[in-house]
mmCIF file of N, CA and C in Angstrom:
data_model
loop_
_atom_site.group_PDB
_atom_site.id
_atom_site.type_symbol
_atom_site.label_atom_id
_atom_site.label_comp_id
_atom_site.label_asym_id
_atom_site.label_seq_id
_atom_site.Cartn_x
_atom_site.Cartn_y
_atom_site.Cartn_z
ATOM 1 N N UNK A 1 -12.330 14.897 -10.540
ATOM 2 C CA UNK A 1 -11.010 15.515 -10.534
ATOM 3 C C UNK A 1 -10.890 16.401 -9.301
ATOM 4 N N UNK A 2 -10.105 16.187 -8.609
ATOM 5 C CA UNK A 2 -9.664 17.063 -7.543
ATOM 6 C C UNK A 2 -9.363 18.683 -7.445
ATOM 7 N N UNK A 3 -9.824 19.791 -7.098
ATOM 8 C CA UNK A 3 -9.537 20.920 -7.142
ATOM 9 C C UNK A 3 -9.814 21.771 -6.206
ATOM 10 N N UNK A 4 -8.610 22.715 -6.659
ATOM 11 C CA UNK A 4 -9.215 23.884 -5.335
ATOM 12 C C UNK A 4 -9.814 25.411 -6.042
ATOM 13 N N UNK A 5 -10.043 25.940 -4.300
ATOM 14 C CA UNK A 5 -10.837 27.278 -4.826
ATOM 15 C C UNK A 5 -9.752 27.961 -4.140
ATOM 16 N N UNK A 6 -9.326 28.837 -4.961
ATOM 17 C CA UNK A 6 -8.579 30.074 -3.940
ATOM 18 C C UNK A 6 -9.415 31.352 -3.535
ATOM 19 N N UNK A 7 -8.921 32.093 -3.091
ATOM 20 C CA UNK A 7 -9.380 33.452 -2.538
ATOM 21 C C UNK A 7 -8.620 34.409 -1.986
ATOM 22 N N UNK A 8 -7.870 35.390 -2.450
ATOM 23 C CA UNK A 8 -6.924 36.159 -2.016
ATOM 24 C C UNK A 8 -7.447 37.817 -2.341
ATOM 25 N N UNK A 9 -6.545 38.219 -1.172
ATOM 26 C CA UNK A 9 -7.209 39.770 -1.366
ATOM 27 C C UNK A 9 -7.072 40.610 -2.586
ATOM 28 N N UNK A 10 -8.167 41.223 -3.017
ATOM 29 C CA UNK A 10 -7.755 42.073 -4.170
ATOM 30 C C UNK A 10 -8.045 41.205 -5.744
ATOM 31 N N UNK A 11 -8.412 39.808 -5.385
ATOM 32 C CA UNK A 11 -8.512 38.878 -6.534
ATOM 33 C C UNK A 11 -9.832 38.139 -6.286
ATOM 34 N N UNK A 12 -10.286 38.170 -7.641
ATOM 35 C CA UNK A 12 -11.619 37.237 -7.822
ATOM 36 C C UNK A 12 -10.906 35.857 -7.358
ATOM 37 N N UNK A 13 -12.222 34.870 -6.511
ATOM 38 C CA UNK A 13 -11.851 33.797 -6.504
ATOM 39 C C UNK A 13 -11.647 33.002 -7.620
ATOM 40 N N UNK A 14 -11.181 31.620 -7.635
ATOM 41 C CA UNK A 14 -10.528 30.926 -8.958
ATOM 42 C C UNK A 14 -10.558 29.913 -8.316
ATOM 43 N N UNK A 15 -10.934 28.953 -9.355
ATOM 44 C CA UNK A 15 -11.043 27.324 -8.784
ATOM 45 C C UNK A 15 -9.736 26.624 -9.994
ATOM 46 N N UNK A 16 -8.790 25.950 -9.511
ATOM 47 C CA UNK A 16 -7.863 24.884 -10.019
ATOM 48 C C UNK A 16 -8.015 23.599 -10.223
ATOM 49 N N UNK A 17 -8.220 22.878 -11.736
ATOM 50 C CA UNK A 17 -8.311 21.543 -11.114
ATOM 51 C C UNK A 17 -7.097 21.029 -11.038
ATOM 52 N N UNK A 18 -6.682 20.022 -10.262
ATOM 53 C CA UNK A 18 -5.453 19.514 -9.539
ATOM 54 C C UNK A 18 -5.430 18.312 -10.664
ATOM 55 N N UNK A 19 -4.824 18.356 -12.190
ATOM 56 C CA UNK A 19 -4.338 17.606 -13.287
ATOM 57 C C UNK A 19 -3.181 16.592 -13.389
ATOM 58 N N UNK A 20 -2.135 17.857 -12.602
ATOM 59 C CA UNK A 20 -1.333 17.443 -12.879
ATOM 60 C C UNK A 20 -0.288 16.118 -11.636
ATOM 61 N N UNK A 21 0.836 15.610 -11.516
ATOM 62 C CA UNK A 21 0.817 14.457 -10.733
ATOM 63 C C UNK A 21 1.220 15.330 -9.706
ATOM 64 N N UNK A 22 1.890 16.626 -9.818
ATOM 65 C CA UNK A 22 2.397 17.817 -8.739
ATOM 66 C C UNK A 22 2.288 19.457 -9.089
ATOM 67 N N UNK A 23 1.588 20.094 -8.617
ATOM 68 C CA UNK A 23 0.978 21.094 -8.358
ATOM 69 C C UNK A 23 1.713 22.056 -7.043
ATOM 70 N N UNK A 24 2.600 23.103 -7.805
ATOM 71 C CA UNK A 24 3.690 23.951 -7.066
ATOM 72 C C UNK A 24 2.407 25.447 -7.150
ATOM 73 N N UNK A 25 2.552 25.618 -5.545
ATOM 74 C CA UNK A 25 1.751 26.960 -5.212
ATOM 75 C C UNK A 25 2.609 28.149 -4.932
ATOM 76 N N UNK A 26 2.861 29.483 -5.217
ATOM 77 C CA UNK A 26 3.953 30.467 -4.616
ATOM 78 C C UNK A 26 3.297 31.538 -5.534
ATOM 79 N N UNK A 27 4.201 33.281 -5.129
ATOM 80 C CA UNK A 27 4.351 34.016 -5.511
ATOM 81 C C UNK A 27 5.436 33.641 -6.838
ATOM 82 N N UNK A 28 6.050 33.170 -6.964
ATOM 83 C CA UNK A 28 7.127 33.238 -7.868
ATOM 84 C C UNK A 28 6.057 33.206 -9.470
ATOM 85 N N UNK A 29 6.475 33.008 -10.641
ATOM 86 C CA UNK A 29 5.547 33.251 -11.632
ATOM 87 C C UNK A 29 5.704 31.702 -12.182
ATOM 88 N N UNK A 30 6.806 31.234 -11.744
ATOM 89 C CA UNK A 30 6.951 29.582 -12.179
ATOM 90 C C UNK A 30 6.741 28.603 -11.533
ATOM 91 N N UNK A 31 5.057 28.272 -10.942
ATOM 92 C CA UNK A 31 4.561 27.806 -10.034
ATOM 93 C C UNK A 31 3.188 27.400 -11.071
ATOM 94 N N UNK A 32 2.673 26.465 -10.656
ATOM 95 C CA UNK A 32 1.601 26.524 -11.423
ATOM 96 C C UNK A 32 0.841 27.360 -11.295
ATOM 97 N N UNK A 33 0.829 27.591 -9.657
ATOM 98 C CA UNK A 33 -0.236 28.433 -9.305
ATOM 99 C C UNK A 33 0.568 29.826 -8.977
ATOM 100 N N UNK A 34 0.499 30.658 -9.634
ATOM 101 C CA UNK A 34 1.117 31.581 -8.667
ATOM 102 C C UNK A 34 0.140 32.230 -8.061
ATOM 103 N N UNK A 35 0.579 32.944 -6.736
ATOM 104 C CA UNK A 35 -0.490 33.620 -6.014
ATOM 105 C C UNK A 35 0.103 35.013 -5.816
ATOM 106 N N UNK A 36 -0.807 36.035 -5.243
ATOM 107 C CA UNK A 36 -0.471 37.330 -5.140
ATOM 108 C C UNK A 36 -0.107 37.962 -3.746
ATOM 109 N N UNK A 37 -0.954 37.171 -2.916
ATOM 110 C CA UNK A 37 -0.819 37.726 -1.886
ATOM 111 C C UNK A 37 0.388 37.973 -1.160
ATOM 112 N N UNK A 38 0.698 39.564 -0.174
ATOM 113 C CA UNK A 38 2.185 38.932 0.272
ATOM 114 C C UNK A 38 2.268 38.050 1.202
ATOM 115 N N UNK A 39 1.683 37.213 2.258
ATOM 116 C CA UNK A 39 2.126 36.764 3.422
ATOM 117 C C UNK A 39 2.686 35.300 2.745
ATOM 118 N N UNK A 40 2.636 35.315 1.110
ATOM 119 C CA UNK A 40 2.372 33.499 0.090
ATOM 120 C C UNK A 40 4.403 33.414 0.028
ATOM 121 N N UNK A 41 4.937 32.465 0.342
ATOM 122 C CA UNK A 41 6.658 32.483 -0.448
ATOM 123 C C UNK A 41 6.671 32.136 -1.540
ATOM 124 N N UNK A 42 7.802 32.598 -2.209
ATOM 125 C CA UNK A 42 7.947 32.525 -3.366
ATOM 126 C C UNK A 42 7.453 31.463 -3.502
ATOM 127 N N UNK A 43 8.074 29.728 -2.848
ATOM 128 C CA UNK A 43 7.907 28.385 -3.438
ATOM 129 C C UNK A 43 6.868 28.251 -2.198
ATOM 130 N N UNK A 44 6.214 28.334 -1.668
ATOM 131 C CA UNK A 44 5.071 28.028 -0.837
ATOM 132 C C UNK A 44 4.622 26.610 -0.075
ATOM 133 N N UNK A 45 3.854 25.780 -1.247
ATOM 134 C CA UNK A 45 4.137 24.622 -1.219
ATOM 135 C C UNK A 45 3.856 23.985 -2.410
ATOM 136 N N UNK A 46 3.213 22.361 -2.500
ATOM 137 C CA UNK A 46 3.257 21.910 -3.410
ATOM 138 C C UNK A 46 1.770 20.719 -2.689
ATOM 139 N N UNK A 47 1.049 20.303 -4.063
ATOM 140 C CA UNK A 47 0.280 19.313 -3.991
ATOM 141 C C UNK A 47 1.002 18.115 -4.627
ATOM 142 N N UNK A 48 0.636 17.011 -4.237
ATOM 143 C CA UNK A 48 0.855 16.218 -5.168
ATOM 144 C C UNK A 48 -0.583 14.500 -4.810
ATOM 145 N N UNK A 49 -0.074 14.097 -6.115
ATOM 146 C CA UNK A 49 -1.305 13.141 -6.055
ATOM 147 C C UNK A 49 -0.757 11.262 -5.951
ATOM 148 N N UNK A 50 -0.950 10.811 -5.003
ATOM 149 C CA UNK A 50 -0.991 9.605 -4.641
ATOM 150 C C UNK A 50 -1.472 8.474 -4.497
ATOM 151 N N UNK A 51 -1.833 7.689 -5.599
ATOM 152 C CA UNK A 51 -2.664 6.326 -5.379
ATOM 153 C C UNK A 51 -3.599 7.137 -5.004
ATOM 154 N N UNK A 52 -4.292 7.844 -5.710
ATOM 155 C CA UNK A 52 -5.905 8.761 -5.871
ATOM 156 C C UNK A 52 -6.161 9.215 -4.191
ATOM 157 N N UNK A 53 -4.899 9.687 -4.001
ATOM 158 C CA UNK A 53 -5.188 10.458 -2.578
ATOM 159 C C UNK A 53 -3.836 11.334 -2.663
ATOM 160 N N UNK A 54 -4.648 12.521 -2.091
ATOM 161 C CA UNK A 54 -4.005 14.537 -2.590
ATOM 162 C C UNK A 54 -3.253 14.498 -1.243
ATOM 163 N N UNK A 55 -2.020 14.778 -1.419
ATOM 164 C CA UNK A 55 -1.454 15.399 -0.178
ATOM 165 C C UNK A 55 -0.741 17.032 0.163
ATOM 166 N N UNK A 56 -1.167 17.577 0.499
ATOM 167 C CA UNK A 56 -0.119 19.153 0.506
ATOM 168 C C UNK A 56 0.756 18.817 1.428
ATOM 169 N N UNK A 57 1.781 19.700 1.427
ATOM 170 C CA UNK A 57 3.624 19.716 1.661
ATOM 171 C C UNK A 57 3.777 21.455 1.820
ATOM 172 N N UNK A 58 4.028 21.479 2.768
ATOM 173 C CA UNK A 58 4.697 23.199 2.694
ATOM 174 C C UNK A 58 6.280 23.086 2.347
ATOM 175 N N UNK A 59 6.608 23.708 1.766
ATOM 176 C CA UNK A 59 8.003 24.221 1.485
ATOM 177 C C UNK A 59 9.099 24.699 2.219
ATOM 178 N N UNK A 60 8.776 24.440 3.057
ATOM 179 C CA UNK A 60 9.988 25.236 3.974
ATOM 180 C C UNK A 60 9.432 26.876 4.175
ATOM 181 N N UNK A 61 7.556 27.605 3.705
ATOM 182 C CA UNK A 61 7.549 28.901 3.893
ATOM 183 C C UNK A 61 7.739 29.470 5.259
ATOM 184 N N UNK A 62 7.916 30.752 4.821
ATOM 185 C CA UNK A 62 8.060 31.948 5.771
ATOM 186 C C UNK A 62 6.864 31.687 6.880
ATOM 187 N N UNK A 63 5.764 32.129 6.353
ATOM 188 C CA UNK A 63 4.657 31.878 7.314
ATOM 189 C C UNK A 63 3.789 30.911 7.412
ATOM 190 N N UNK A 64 4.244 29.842 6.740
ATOM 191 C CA UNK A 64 3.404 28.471 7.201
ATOM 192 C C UNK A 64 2.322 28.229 6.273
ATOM 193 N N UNK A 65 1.459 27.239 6.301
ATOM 194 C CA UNK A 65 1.063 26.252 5.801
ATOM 195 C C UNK A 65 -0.113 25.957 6.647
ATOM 196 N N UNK A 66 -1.383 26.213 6.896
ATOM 197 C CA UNK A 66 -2.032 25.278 7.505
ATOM 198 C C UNK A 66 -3.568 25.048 6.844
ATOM 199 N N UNK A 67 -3.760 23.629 7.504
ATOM 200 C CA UNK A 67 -5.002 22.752 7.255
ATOM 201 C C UNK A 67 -6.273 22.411 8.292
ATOM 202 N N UNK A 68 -7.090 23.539 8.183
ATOM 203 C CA UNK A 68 -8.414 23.912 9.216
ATOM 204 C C UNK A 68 -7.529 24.378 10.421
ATOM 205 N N UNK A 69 -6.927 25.442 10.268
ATOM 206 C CA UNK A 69 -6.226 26.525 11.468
ATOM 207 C C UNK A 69 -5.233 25.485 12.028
ATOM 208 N N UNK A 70 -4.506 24.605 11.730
ATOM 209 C CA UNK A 70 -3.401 23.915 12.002
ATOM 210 C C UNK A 70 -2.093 23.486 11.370
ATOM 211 N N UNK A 71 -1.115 24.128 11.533
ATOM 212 C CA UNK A 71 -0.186 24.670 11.355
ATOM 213 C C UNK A 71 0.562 22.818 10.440
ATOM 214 N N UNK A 72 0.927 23.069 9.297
ATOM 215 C CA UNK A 72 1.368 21.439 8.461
ATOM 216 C C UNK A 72 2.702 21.565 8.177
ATOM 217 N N UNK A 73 3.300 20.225 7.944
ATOM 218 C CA UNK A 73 4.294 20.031 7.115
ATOM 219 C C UNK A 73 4.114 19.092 5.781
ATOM 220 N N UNK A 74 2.940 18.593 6.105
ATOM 221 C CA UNK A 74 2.373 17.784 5.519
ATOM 222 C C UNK A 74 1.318 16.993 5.569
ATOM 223 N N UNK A 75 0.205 16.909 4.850
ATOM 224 C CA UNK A 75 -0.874 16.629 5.157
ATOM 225 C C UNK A 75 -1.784 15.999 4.266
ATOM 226 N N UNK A 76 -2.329 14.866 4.495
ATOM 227 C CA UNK A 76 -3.307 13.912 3.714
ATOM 228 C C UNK A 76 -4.497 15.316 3.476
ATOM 229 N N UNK A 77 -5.124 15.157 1.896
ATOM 230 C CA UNK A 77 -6.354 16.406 1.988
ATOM 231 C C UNK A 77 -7.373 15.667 2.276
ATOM 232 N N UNK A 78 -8.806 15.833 2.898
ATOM 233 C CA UNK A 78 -9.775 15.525 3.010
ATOM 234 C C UNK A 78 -11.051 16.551 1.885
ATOM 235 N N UNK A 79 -11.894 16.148 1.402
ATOM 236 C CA UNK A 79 -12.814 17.559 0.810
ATOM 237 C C UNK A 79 -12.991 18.119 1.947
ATOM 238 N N UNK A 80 -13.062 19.552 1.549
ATOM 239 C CA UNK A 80 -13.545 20.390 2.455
ATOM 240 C C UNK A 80 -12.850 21.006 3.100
ATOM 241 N N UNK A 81 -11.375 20.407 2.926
ATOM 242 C CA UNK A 81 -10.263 21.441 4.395
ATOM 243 C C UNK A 81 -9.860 22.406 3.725
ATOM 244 N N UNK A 82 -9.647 23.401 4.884
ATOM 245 C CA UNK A 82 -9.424 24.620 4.377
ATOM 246 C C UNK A 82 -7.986 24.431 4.842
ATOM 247 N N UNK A 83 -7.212 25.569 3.681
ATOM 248 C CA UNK A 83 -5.970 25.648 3.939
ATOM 249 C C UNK A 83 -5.614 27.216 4.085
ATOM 250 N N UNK A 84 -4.964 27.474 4.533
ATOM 251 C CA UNK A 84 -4.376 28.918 4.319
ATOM 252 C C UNK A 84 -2.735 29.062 4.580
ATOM 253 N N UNK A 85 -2.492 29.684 3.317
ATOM 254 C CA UNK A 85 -1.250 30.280 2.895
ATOM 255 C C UNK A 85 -0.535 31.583 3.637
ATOM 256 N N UNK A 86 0.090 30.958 4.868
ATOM 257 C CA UNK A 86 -0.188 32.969 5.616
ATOM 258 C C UNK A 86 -1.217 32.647 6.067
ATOM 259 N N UNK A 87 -1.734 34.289 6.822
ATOM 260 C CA UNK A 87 -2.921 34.196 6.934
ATOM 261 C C UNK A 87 -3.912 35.081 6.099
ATOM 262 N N UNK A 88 -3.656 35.031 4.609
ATOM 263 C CA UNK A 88 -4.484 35.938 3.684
ATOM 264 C C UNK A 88 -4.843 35.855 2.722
ATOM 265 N N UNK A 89 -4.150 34.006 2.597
ATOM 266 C CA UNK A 89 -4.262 33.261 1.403
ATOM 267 C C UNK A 89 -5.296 32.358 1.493
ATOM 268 N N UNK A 90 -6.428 32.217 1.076
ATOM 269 C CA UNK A 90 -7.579 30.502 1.204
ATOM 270 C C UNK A 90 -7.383 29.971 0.591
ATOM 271 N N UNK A 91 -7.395 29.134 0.741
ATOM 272 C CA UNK A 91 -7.889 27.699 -0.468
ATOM 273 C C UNK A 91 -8.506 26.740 0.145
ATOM 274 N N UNK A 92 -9.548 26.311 -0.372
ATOM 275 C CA UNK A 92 -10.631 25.135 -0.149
ATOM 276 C C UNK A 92 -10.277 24.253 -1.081
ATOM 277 N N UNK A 93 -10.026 22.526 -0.391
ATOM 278 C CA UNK A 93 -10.220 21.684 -1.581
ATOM 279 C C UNK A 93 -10.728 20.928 -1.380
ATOM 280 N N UNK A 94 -11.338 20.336 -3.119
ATOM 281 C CA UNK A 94 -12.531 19.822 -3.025
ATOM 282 C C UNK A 94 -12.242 18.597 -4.311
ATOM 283 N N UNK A 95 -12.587 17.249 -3.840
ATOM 284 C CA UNK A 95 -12.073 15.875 -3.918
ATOM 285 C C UNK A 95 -13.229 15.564 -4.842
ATOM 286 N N UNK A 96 -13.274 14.317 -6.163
ATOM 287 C CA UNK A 96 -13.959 13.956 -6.873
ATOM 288 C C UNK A 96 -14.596 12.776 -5.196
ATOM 289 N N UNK A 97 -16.229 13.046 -5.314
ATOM 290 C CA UNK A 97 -16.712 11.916 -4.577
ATOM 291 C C UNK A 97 -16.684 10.494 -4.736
ATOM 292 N N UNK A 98 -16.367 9.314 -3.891
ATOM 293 C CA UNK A 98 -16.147 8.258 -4.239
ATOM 294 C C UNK A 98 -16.811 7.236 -5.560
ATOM 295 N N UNK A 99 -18.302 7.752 -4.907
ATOM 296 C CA UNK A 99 -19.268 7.506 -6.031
ATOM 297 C C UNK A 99 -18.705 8.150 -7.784
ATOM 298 N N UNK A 100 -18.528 9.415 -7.649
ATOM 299 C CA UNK A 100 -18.654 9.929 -8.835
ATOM 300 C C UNK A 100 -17.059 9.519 -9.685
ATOM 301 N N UNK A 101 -15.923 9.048 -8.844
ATOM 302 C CA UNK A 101 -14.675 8.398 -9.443
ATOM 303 C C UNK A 101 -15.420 6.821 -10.296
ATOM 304 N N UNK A 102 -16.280 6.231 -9.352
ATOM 305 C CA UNK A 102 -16.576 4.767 -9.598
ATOM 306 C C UNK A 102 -17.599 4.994 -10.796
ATOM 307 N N UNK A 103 -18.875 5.923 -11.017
ATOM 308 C CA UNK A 103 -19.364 6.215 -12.124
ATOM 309 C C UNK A 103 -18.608 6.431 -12.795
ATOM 310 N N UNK A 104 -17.542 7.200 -12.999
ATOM 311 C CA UNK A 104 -16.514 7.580 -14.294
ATOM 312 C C UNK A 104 -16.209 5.897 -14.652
ATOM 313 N N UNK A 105 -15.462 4.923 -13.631
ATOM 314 C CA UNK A 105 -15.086 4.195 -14.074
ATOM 315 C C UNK A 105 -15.967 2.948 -14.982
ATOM 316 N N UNK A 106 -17.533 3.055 -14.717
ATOM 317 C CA UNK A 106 -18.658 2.074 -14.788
ATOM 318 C C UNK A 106 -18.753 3.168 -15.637
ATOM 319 N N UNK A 107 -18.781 4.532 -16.057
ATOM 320 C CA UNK A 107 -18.971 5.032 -17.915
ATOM 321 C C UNK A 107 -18.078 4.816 -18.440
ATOM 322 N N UNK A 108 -16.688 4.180 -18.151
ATOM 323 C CA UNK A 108 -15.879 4.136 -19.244
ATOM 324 C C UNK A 108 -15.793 2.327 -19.594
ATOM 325 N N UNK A 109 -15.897 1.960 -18.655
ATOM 326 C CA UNK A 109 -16.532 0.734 -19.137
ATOM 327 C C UNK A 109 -17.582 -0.161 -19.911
ATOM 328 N N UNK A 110 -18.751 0.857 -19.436
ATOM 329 C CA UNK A 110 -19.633 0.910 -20.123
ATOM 330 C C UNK A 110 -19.951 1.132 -21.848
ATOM 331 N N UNK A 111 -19.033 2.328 -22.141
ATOM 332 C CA UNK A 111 -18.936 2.643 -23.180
ATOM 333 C C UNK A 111 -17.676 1.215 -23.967
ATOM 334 N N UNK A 112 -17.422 0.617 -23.612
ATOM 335 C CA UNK A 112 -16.149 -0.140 -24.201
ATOM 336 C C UNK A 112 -16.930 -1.224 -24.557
ATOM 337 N N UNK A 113 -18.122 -1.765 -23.835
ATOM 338 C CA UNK A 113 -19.130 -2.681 -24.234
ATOM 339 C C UNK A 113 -20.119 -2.090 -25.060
ATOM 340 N N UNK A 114 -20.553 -1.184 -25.085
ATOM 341 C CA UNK A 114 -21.751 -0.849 -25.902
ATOM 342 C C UNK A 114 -20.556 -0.630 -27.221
ATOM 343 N N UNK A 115 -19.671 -0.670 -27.162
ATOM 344 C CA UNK A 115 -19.006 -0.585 -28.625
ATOM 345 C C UNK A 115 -18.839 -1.618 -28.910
ATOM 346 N N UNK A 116 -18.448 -2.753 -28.468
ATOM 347 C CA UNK A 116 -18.493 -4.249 -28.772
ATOM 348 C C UNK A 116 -20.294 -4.697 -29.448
ATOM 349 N N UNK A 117 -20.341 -4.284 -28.245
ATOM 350 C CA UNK A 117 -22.081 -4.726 -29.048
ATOM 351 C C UNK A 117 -22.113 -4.118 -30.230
ATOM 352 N N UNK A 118 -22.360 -2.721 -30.375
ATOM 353 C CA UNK A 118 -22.739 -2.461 -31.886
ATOM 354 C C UNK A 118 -21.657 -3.049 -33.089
ATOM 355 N N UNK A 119 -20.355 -3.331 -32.795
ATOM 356 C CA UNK A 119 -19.197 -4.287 -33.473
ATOM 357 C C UNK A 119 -20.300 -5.434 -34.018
ATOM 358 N N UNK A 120 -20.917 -6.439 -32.910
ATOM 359 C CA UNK A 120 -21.147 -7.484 -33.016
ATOM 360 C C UNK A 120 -23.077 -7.323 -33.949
ATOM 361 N N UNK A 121 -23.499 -6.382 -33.856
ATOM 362 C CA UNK A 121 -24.565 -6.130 -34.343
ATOM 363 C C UNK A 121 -24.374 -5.871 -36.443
ATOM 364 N N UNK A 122 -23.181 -4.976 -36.227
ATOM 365 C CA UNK A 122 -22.541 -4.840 -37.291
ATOM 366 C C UNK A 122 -22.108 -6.502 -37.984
ATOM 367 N N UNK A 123 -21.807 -6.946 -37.635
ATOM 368 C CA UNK A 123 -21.236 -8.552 -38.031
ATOM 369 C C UNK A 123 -22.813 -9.237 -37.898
ATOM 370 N N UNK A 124 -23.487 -9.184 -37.191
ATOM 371 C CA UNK A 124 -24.748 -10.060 -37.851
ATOM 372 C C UNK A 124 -25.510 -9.298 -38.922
ATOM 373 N N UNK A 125 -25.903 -8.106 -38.594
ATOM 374 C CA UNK A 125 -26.331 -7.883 -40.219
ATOM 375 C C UNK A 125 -25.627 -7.977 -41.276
ATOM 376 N N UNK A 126 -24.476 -8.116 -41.197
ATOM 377 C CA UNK A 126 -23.697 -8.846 -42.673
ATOM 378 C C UNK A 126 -23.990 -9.962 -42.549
ATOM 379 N N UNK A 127 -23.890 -10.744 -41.695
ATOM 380 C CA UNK A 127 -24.265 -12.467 -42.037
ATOM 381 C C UNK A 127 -25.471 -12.422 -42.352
ATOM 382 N N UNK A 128 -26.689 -11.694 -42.331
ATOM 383 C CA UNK A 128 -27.834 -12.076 -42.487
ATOM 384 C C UNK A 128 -28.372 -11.304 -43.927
ATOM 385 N N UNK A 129 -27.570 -10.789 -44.365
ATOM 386 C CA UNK A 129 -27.829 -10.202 -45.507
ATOM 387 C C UNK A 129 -27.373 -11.147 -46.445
ATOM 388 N N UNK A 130 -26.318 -11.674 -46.068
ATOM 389 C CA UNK A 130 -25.369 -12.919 -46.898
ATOM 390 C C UNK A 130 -26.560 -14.085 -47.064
ATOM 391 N N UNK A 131 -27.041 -14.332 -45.762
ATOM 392 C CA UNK A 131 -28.050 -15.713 -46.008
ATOM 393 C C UNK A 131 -29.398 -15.357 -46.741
ATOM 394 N N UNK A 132 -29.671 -14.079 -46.748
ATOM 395 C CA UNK A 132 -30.872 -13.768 -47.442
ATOM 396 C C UNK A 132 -30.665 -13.986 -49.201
ATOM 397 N N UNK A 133 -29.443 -13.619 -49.616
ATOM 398 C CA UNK A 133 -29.476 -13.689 -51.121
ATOM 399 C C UNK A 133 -29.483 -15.077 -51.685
ATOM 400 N N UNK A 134 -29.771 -15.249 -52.890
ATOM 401 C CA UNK A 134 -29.790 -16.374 -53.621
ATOM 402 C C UNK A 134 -28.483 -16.558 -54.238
ATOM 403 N N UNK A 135 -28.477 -18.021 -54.248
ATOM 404 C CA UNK A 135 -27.080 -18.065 -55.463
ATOM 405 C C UNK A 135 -26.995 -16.884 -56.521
ATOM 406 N N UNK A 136 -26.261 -16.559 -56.969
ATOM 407 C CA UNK A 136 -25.566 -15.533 -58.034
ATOM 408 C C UNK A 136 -26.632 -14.214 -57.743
ATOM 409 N N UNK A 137 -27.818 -14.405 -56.719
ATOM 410 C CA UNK A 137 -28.438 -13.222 -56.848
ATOM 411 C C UNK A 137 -27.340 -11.857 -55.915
ATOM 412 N N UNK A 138 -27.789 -10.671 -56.511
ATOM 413 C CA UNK A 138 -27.085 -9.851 -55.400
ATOM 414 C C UNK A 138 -27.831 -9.005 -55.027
ATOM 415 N N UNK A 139 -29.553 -9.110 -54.864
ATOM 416 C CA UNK A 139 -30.226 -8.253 -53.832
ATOM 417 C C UNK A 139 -30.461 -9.173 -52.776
ATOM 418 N N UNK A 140 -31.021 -8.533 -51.860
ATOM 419 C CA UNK A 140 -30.931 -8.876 -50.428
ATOM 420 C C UNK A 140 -32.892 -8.904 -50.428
ATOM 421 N N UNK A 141 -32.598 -9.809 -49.136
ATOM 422 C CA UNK A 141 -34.317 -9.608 -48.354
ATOM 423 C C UNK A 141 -34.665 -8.465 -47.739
ATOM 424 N N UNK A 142 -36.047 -7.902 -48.360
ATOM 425 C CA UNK A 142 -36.310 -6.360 -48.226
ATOM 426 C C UNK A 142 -36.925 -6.805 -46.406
ATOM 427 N N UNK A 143 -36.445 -6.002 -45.063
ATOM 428 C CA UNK A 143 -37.052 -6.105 -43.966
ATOM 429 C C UNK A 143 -38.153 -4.937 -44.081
ATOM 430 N N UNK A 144 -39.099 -5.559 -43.091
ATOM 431 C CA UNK A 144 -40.568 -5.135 -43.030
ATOM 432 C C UNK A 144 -40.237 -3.992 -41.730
#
């Protein structure tokens, strides 16, 4: 899952994970994120998520938007770029690794077969309990 770390003056850092399909950053209080710092605008900017690639968008702020000391309007994220809000706002973000998206997808797969199997394990020990009894008998063959 994609997330960032913030860091603003006067505030413990805080890490976000990026859930949702758009992720609004600002001072205002109806932002997901709101932030404190003053140099942040009210509506700041916004993340949003694309065919499993993060892009930030500045808003039209007061003092800008940038991605590793370069000034955005918009910008593909890479892990690791730093952004700053103003200049007093951080945020670092930090991208699920390719590997660790494709493990999620090979555990959720995984798990969808090992449930079939035990399904199908379930269905032979009933058949084999069935072939163990005798006509009209109804105990079963004791396994060793």
């Amino acid at each position: 899952m994609p997330k960032i770390t913030i860091e603003q003056p006067g505030v413990p850092a805080m890490s976000v994970e990026l859930t949702d399909a758009e992720t609004t950053l600002g001072r205002a209080e109806d932002n997901q994120v709101a932030l404190v710092a003053d140099e942040v605008s009210r509506y700041h900017a916004k993340v949003y998520l694309r065919n499993e690639q993060t892009i930030l968008e500045d808003l039209k702020s007061m003092n800008g938007t940038y991605v590793n000391r370069q000034r955005v309007v918009q910008r593909l994220l890479s892990d690791g770029d730093e952004i700053m809000l103003g200049s007093r706002c951080r945020l670092v973000f930090h991208e699920d690794a390719p590997e660790t998206l494709e493990n999620r997808r090979r555990g959720s797969s995984l798990r969808i077969e090992v449930d079939k199997i035990a399904q199908d394990m379930e269905n032979v020990t009933a058949q084999m309990t069935m072939i163990g009894r005798k006509s009209g008998d109804s105990s079963t063959i004791s396994r060793a």
